[in-house]
Amino acid sequence: MTTNDELATIEIRCIPDNPFAISGVLNTKKVRFDIETKTKGATITRTPLNLVLVLDRSGSMEADDKLTFAKKAVASVLNLLHDDDVVHLVAYDTDVSIIFENARASSRQHLYPIIDEIETAGSTNMADGINVGASLLEKYVYAGFS
């Protein structure tokens, strides 16, 4: 959906390689088109997010520091979120756990230590991890959120 904040004006300029032409005959010219977009001065705001992250913590994630990198990726996502965004974290191995739910991104400093505590275990139960993540989006529905 496009909002007024996402719209911009367009300015198009046509610049011939030579500003002169012979009068009364068909002239062929090379031209350059300059296209410039300008915002209307409005602050561009995006719709707040309601985001579920689903993390594989199964035993295979122990090799090559995969879980360490995955946890860093989760922290990076938290850093990119706006303070009014809502985030949930689900982790799966053989079992599925909701690590945190319905957390505002503004509380990210409290969430980092929780993420750091996640350890590898068990087998890969990705389907249930995704299902639990989807159920959180159904449980926490906010008007005006993406």
Short mmCIF file of N, CA and C in Angstrom, two decimals:
data_model
loop_
_atom_site.label_atom_id
_atom_site.label_comp_id
_atom_site.label_asym_id
_atom_site.label_seq_id
_atom_site.Cartn_x
_atom_site.Cartn_y
_atom_site.Cartn_z
N MET A 1 0.84 -1.17 0.00
CA MET A 1 0.00 0.00 0.00
C MET A 1 0.88 1.24 0.00
N THR A 2 0.60 2.18 -0.85
CA THR A 2 1.36 3.42 -0.94
C THR A 2 0.64 4.50 -0.16
N THR A 3 1.39 5.21 0.66
CA THR A 3 0.82 6.33 1.40
C THR A 3 1.35 7.62 0.81
N ASN A 4 0.75 8.73 1.19
CA ASN A 4 1.21 10.03 0.70
C ASN A 4 2.66 10.29 1.06
N ASP A 5 3.10 9.73 2.18
CA ASP A 5 4.49 9.93 2.60
C ASP A 5 5.47 9.26 1.65
N GLU A 6 5.01 8.28 0.87
CA GLU A 6 5.90 7.58 -0.04
C GLU A 6 5.91 8.20 -1.43
N LEU A 7 5.02 9.15 -1.70
CA LEU A 7 4.93 9.76 -3.01
C LEU A 7 5.92 10.90 -3.14
N ALA A 8 6.40 11.10 -4.36
CA ALA A 8 7.35 12.18 -4.61
C ALA A 8 6.99 12.83 -5.94
N THR A 9 7.44 14.07 -6.12
CA THR A 9 7.27 14.72 -7.40
C THR A 9 8.41 14.31 -8.32
N ILE A 10 8.14 14.36 -9.62
CA ILE A 10 9.15 14.00 -10.61
C ILE A 10 9.39 15.20 -11.51
N GLU A 11 10.65 15.52 -11.73
CA GLU A 11 11.03 16.58 -12.65
C GLU A 11 11.83 15.93 -13.78
N ILE A 12 11.41 16.18 -15.03
CA ILE A 12 12.09 15.59 -16.19
C ILE A 12 12.61 16.73 -17.07
N ARG A 13 13.88 16.65 -17.42
CA ARG A 13 14.51 17.62 -18.30
C ARG A 13 15.03 16.90 -19.54
N CYS A 14 14.80 17.48 -20.71
CA CYS A 14 15.30 16.94 -21.98
C CYS A 14 16.37 17.90 -22.49
N ILE A 15 17.59 17.42 -22.60
CA ILE A 15 18.72 18.28 -22.95
C ILE A 15 19.32 17.78 -24.27
N PRO A 16 19.20 18.57 -25.37
CA PRO A 16 19.77 18.13 -26.65
C PRO A 16 21.29 18.27 -26.64
N ASP A 17 21.95 17.44 -27.47
CA ASP A 17 23.41 17.54 -27.55
C ASP A 17 23.85 18.84 -28.21
N ASN A 18 22.96 19.43 -29.03
CA ASN A 18 23.24 20.70 -29.69
C ASN A 18 21.95 21.52 -29.62
N PRO A 19 22.01 22.73 -29.09
CA PRO A 19 20.78 23.50 -28.90
C PRO A 19 20.23 24.12 -30.19
N PHE A 20 20.89 23.92 -31.31
CA PHE A 20 20.45 24.55 -32.55
C PHE A 20 19.89 23.50 -33.51
N ALA A 21 18.94 23.92 -34.36
CA ALA A 21 18.36 23.04 -35.37
C ALA A 21 18.10 23.86 -36.64
N ILE A 22 18.08 23.18 -37.76
CA ILE A 22 17.79 23.85 -39.03
C ILE A 22 16.28 23.97 -39.15
N SER A 23 15.82 25.16 -39.44
CA SER A 23 14.39 25.42 -39.51
C SER A 23 13.80 24.85 -40.80
N GLY A 24 12.58 24.30 -40.70
CA GLY A 24 11.82 23.84 -41.84
C GLY A 24 12.15 22.44 -42.32
N VAL A 25 13.05 21.73 -41.65
CA VAL A 25 13.38 20.35 -42.04
C VAL A 25 13.35 19.46 -40.82
N LEU A 26 13.24 18.15 -41.07
CA LEU A 26 13.27 17.18 -39.97
C LEU A 26 14.70 17.09 -39.45
N ASN A 27 14.88 17.31 -38.16
CA ASN A 27 16.20 17.24 -37.53
C ASN A 27 16.26 16.00 -36.64
N THR A 28 17.38 15.31 -36.68
CA THR A 28 17.62 14.18 -35.77
C THR A 28 18.63 14.65 -34.74
N LYS A 29 18.25 14.52 -33.48
CA LYS A 29 19.11 14.99 -32.38
C LYS A 29 19.30 13.89 -31.35
N LYS A 30 20.44 13.92 -30.75
CA LYS A 30 20.66 13.10 -29.56
C LYS A 30 20.28 13.95 -28.36
N VAL A 31 19.57 13.33 -27.42
CA VAL A 31 19.17 14.05 -26.22
C VAL A 31 19.47 13.23 -24.98
N ARG A 32 19.60 13.92 -23.90
CA ARG A 32 19.76 13.28 -22.59
C ARG A 32 18.55 13.66 -21.75
N PHE A 33 17.97 12.66 -21.10
CA PHE A 33 16.86 12.91 -20.18
C PHE A 33 17.39 12.83 -18.76
N ASP A 34 17.17 13.87 -18.00
CA ASP A 34 17.46 13.87 -16.56
C ASP A 34 16.14 13.73 -15.83
N ILE A 35 16.05 12.72 -14.98
CA ILE A 35 14.83 12.49 -14.20
C ILE A 35 15.21 12.59 -12.73
N GLU A 36 14.55 13.49 -12.04
CA GLU A 36 14.85 13.72 -10.62
C GLU A 36 13.57 13.61 -9.81
N THR A 37 13.65 12.85 -8.73
CA THR A 37 12.51 12.77 -7.82
C THR A 37 12.80 13.64 -6.60
N LYS A 38 11.77 14.27 -6.13
CA LYS A 38 11.90 15.12 -4.95
C LYS A 38 10.78 14.78 -3.99
N THR A 39 11.14 14.62 -2.74
CA THR A 39 10.10 14.38 -1.74
C THR A 39 9.36 15.68 -1.50
N LYS A 40 8.19 15.57 -1.00
CA LYS A 40 7.37 16.75 -0.73
C LYS A 40 7.70 17.38 0.61
N GLY A 41 8.80 16.98 1.20
CA GLY A 41 9.18 17.52 2.48
C GLY A 41 8.56 16.79 3.65
N ALA A 42 7.74 15.80 3.36
CA ALA A 42 7.10 15.03 4.43
C ALA A 42 8.09 14.02 4.99
N THR A 43 7.97 13.76 6.25
CA THR A 43 8.76 12.71 6.87
C THR A 43 8.17 11.37 6.46
N ILE A 44 9.03 10.50 5.97
CA ILE A 44 8.55 9.19 5.55
C ILE A 44 8.52 8.28 6.77
N THR A 45 7.36 7.74 7.05
CA THR A 45 7.21 6.82 8.17
C THR A 45 6.69 5.50 7.64
N ARG A 46 7.11 4.43 8.26
CA ARG A 46 6.62 3.13 7.85
C ARG A 46 5.67 2.59 8.91
N THR A 47 4.86 1.66 8.49
CA THR A 47 3.92 1.00 9.39
C THR A 47 4.71 0.18 10.41
N PRO A 48 4.34 0.21 11.68
CA PRO A 48 5.04 -0.64 12.66
C PRO A 48 4.92 -2.11 12.27
N LEU A 49 5.94 -2.87 12.63
CA LEU A 49 5.98 -4.29 12.32
C LEU A 49 5.57 -5.14 13.50
N ASN A 50 4.92 -6.25 13.21
CA ASN A 50 4.67 -7.31 14.17
C ASN A 50 5.41 -8.51 13.60
N LEU A 51 6.59 -8.80 14.13
CA LEU A 51 7.54 -9.71 13.51
C LEU A 51 7.85 -10.91 14.39
N VAL A 52 7.80 -12.10 13.81
CA VAL A 52 8.22 -13.31 14.50
C VAL A 52 9.52 -13.78 13.88
N LEU A 53 10.51 -14.04 14.71
CA LEU A 53 11.76 -14.65 14.28
C LEU A 53 11.75 -16.09 14.77
N VAL A 54 12.08 -17.02 13.89
CA VAL A 54 12.10 -18.45 14.23
C VAL A 54 13.53 -18.93 14.06
N LEU A 55 14.12 -19.43 15.15
CA LEU A 55 15.55 -19.76 15.21
C LEU A 55 15.76 -21.26 15.37
N ASP A 56 16.61 -21.82 14.53
CA ASP A 56 17.01 -23.23 14.63
C ASP A 56 18.11 -23.34 15.68
N ARG A 57 17.84 -24.07 16.73
CA ARG A 57 18.86 -24.30 17.77
C ARG A 57 19.18 -25.79 17.89
N SER A 58 18.86 -26.55 16.85
CA SER A 58 19.10 -28.00 16.87
C SER A 58 20.60 -28.29 16.93
N GLY A 59 20.92 -29.53 17.23
CA GLY A 59 22.31 -29.94 17.40
C GLY A 59 23.21 -29.61 16.22
N SER A 60 22.67 -29.65 15.02
CA SER A 60 23.48 -29.34 13.83
C SER A 60 23.97 -27.90 13.81
N MET A 61 23.34 -27.03 14.59
CA MET A 61 23.74 -25.62 14.64
C MET A 61 24.99 -25.40 15.48
N GLU A 62 25.47 -26.46 16.16
CA GLU A 62 26.67 -26.34 16.98
C GLU A 62 27.93 -26.25 16.11
N ALA A 63 27.93 -26.95 14.98
CA ALA A 63 29.11 -26.98 14.10
C ALA A 63 29.36 -25.61 13.49
N ASP A 64 30.64 -25.28 13.38
CA ASP A 64 31.08 -24.04 12.71
C ASP A 64 30.44 -22.78 13.28
N ASP A 65 30.09 -22.80 14.55
CA ASP A 65 29.51 -21.62 15.21
C ASP A 65 28.23 -21.12 14.54
N LYS A 66 27.48 -22.02 13.93
CA LYS A 66 26.25 -21.61 13.24
C LYS A 66 25.27 -20.93 14.18
N LEU A 67 25.09 -21.48 15.38
CA LEU A 67 24.15 -20.86 16.31
C LEU A 67 24.63 -19.48 16.75
N THR A 68 25.93 -19.34 16.96
CA THR A 68 26.47 -18.03 17.33
C THR A 68 26.14 -17.00 16.26
N PHE A 69 26.35 -17.37 15.00
CA PHE A 69 26.05 -16.44 13.91
C PHE A 69 24.55 -16.17 13.80
N ALA A 70 23.74 -17.19 14.02
CA ALA A 70 22.28 -17.02 13.96
C ALA A 70 21.81 -16.08 15.07
N LYS A 71 22.38 -16.21 16.27
CA LYS A 71 22.00 -15.32 17.37
C LYS A 71 22.44 -13.89 17.08
N LYS A 72 23.60 -13.73 16.46
CA LYS A 72 24.04 -12.39 16.06
C LYS A 72 23.10 -11.80 15.02
N ALA A 73 22.60 -12.65 14.13
CA ALA A 73 21.64 -12.17 13.12
C ALA A 73 20.35 -11.70 13.79
N VAL A 74 19.88 -12.43 14.79
CA VAL A 74 18.68 -12.02 15.53
C VAL A 74 18.93 -10.66 16.20
N ALA A 75 20.09 -10.50 16.82
CA ALA A 75 20.42 -9.22 17.47
C ALA A 75 20.49 -8.10 16.43
N SER A 76 21.02 -8.40 15.25
CA SER A 76 21.09 -7.39 14.19
C SER A 76 19.70 -6.96 13.74
N VAL A 77 18.79 -7.90 13.64
CA VAL A 77 17.41 -7.57 13.28
C VAL A 77 16.82 -6.66 14.35
N LEU A 78 17.04 -6.99 15.62
CA LEU A 78 16.52 -6.14 16.71
C LEU A 78 17.06 -4.71 16.59
N ASN A 79 18.33 -4.59 16.20
CA ASN A 79 18.94 -3.27 16.05
C ASN A 79 18.28 -2.46 14.94
N LEU A 80 17.78 -3.14 13.92
CA LEU A 80 17.18 -2.45 12.77
C LEU A 80 15.71 -2.08 13.00
N LEU A 81 15.08 -2.70 13.97
CA LEU A 81 13.67 -2.42 14.23
C LEU A 81 13.47 -1.04 14.85
N HIS A 82 12.33 -0.47 14.59
CA HIS A 82 11.96 0.79 15.24
C HIS A 82 11.42 0.46 16.63
N ASP A 83 11.52 1.41 17.53
CA ASP A 83 11.13 1.17 18.92
C ASP A 83 9.68 0.72 19.08
N ASP A 84 8.79 1.14 18.19
CA ASP A 84 7.38 0.76 18.34
C ASP A 84 7.04 -0.57 17.67
N ASP A 85 8.02 -1.22 17.05
CA ASP A 85 7.79 -2.54 16.46
C ASP A 85 7.64 -3.59 17.56
N VAL A 86 6.88 -4.64 17.25
CA VAL A 86 6.68 -5.76 18.17
C VAL A 86 7.43 -6.95 17.61
N VAL A 87 8.13 -7.68 18.48
CA VAL A 87 8.92 -8.82 18.03
C VAL A 87 8.69 -10.01 18.96
N HIS A 88 8.71 -11.19 18.36
CA HIS A 88 8.57 -12.45 19.08
C HIS A 88 9.73 -13.34 18.62
N LEU A 89 10.24 -14.18 19.50
CA LEU A 89 11.31 -15.12 19.12
C LEU A 89 10.91 -16.52 19.52
N VAL A 90 10.93 -17.41 18.53
CA VAL A 90 10.65 -18.83 18.73
C VAL A 90 11.93 -19.58 18.38
N ALA A 91 12.30 -20.55 19.20
CA ALA A 91 13.46 -21.40 18.92
C ALA A 91 13.01 -22.85 18.90
N TYR A 92 13.60 -23.61 17.99
CA TYR A 92 13.21 -25.02 17.90
C TYR A 92 14.42 -25.93 17.82
N ASP A 93 14.26 -27.09 18.41
CA ASP A 93 15.12 -28.25 18.21
C ASP A 93 14.13 -29.40 18.10
N THR A 94 14.25 -30.43 18.93
CA THR A 94 13.19 -31.45 18.98
C THR A 94 11.90 -30.81 19.49
N ASP A 95 12.06 -29.92 20.45
CA ASP A 95 10.94 -29.18 21.04
C ASP A 95 10.95 -27.75 20.54
N VAL A 96 9.86 -27.07 20.75
CA VAL A 96 9.73 -25.67 20.35
C VAL A 96 9.51 -24.83 21.61
N SER A 97 10.22 -23.71 21.70
CA SER A 97 10.08 -22.81 22.84
C SER A 97 9.83 -21.39 22.35
N ILE A 98 8.95 -20.71 23.05
CA ILE A 98 8.79 -19.28 22.82
C ILE A 98 9.79 -18.60 23.74
N ILE A 99 10.82 -18.02 23.17
CA ILE A 99 11.88 -17.38 23.96
C ILE A 99 11.37 -16.07 24.53
N PHE A 100 10.73 -15.26 23.72
CA PHE A 100 9.99 -14.10 24.20
C PHE A 100 8.88 -13.81 23.19
N GLU A 101 7.82 -13.18 23.71
CA GLU A 101 6.69 -12.84 22.85
C GLU A 101 6.17 -11.47 23.19
N ASN A 102 5.63 -10.82 22.18
CA ASN A 102 4.98 -9.53 22.36
C ASN A 102 5.91 -8.49 22.99
N ALA A 103 7.17 -8.52 22.60
CA ALA A 103 8.16 -7.58 23.14
C ALA A 103 8.28 -6.38 22.21
N ARG A 104 8.34 -5.21 22.76
CA ARG A 104 8.59 -4.01 21.97
C ARG A 104 10.08 -3.95 21.66
N ALA A 105 10.39 -3.51 20.46
CA ALA A 105 11.80 -3.40 20.08
C ALA A 105 12.53 -2.40 20.97
N SER A 106 11.81 -1.50 21.58
CA SER A 106 12.43 -0.54 22.50
C SER A 106 13.06 -1.23 23.71
N SER A 107 12.66 -2.48 23.97
CA SER A 107 13.23 -3.24 25.10
C SER A 107 14.39 -4.13 24.66
N ARG A 108 14.97 -3.84 23.50
CA ARG A 108 16.02 -4.71 22.93
C ARG A 108 17.17 -4.97 23.90
N GLN A 109 17.52 -3.99 24.72
CA GLN A 109 18.65 -4.18 25.65
C GLN A 109 18.37 -5.32 26.64
N HIS A 110 17.11 -5.53 26.97
CA HIS A 110 16.73 -6.62 27.87
C HIS A 110 16.63 -7.95 27.12
N LEU A 111 16.48 -7.90 25.81
CA LEU A 111 16.32 -9.12 25.02
C LEU A 111 17.65 -9.76 24.64
N TYR A 112 18.70 -8.95 24.49
CA TYR A 112 20.01 -9.50 24.09
C TYR A 112 20.50 -10.61 25.02
N PRO A 113 20.48 -10.41 26.34
CA PRO A 113 20.95 -11.49 27.23
C PRO A 113 20.10 -12.76 27.12
N ILE A 114 18.82 -12.60 26.85
CA ILE A 114 17.95 -13.77 26.69
C ILE A 114 18.37 -14.55 25.45
N ILE A 115 18.67 -13.84 24.39
CA ILE A 115 19.12 -14.49 23.14
C ILE A 115 20.45 -15.20 23.38
N ASP A 116 21.35 -14.57 24.12
CA ASP A 116 22.67 -15.16 24.38
C ASP A 116 22.57 -16.49 25.11
N GLU A 117 21.51 -16.70 25.89
CA GLU A 117 21.36 -17.93 26.68
C GLU A 117 20.93 -19.15 25.85
N ILE A 118 20.52 -18.94 24.62
CA ILE A 118 20.03 -20.06 23.79
C ILE A 118 21.19 -20.99 23.46
N GLU A 119 20.96 -22.30 23.65
CA GLU A 119 21.99 -23.31 23.38
C GLU A 119 21.43 -24.39 22.46
N THR A 120 22.34 -25.11 21.82
CA THR A 120 21.93 -26.17 20.90
C THR A 120 21.47 -27.41 21.67
N ALA A 121 20.56 -28.15 21.02
CA ALA A 121 20.07 -29.43 21.56
C ALA A 121 19.21 -30.10 20.51
N GLY A 122 19.07 -31.38 20.62
CA GLY A 122 18.05 -32.13 19.89
C GLY A 122 18.11 -32.12 18.38
N SER A 123 16.99 -32.53 17.80
CA SER A 123 16.84 -32.66 16.35
C SER A 123 16.15 -31.42 15.79
N THR A 124 15.99 -31.42 14.47
CA THR A 124 15.40 -30.27 13.78
C THR A 124 13.90 -30.47 13.59
N ASN A 125 13.11 -29.63 14.26
CA ASN A 125 11.65 -29.68 14.16
C ASN A 125 11.16 -28.34 13.61
N MET A 126 11.60 -28.04 12.39
CA MET A 126 11.32 -26.74 11.79
C MET A 126 9.83 -26.49 11.59
N ALA A 127 9.09 -27.49 11.17
CA ALA A 127 7.66 -27.30 10.89
C ALA A 127 6.92 -26.80 12.12
N ASP A 128 7.18 -27.42 13.27
CA ASP A 128 6.51 -26.96 14.49
C ASP A 128 6.99 -25.57 14.90
N GLY A 129 8.27 -25.27 14.67
CA GLY A 129 8.79 -23.94 14.97
C GLY A 129 8.06 -22.87 14.17
N ILE A 130 7.87 -23.13 12.89
CA ILE A 130 7.15 -22.18 12.03
C ILE A 130 5.68 -22.08 12.45
N ASN A 131 5.07 -23.21 12.78
CA ASN A 131 3.67 -23.19 13.21
C ASN A 131 3.48 -22.38 14.49
N VAL A 132 4.38 -22.54 15.44
CA VAL A 132 4.28 -21.76 16.69
C VAL A 132 4.48 -20.28 16.38
N GLY A 133 5.43 -19.96 15.51
CA GLY A 133 5.64 -18.57 15.11
C GLY A 133 4.39 -17.97 14.48
N ALA A 134 3.76 -18.72 13.59
CA ALA A 134 2.53 -18.25 12.94
C ALA A 134 1.41 -18.05 13.95
N SER A 135 1.34 -18.93 14.95
CA SER A 135 0.29 -18.79 15.97
C SER A 135 0.47 -17.52 16.79
N LEU A 136 1.72 -17.09 16.97
CA LEU A 136 1.95 -15.83 17.70
C LEU A 136 1.43 -14.64 16.91
N LEU A 137 1.57 -14.69 15.59
CA LEU A 137 1.04 -13.59 14.77
C LEU A 137 -0.48 -13.57 14.82
N GLU A 138 -1.09 -14.75 14.94
CA GLU A 138 -2.54 -14.81 15.07
C GLU A 138 -3.00 -14.35 16.45
N LYS A 139 -2.19 -14.64 17.46
CA LYS A 139 -2.54 -14.27 18.84
C LYS A 139 -2.42 -12.77 19.06
N TYR A 140 -1.38 -12.16 18.51
CA TYR A 140 -1.12 -10.74 18.73
C TYR A 140 -1.36 -9.98 17.43
N VAL A 141 -2.58 -9.54 17.24
CA VAL A 141 -2.95 -8.78 16.05
C VAL A 141 -3.12 -7.33 16.47
N TYR A 142 -2.43 -6.43 15.78
CA TYR A 142 -2.51 -5.01 16.09
C TYR A 142 -2.97 -4.25 14.86
N ALA A 143 -3.97 -3.41 15.03
CA ALA A 143 -4.46 -2.59 13.93
C ALA A 143 -3.34 -1.64 13.48
N GLY A 144 -3.15 -1.54 12.19
CA GLY A 144 -2.15 -0.63 11.66
C GLY A 144 -0.75 -1.18 11.62
N PHE A 145 -0.56 -2.44 12.03
CA PHE A 145 0.77 -3.06 11.99
C PHE A 145 0.88 -3.94 10.76
N SER A 146 2.10 -4.07 10.25
CA SER A 146 2.37 -4.99 9.15
C SER A 146 2.91 -6.28 9.69
#
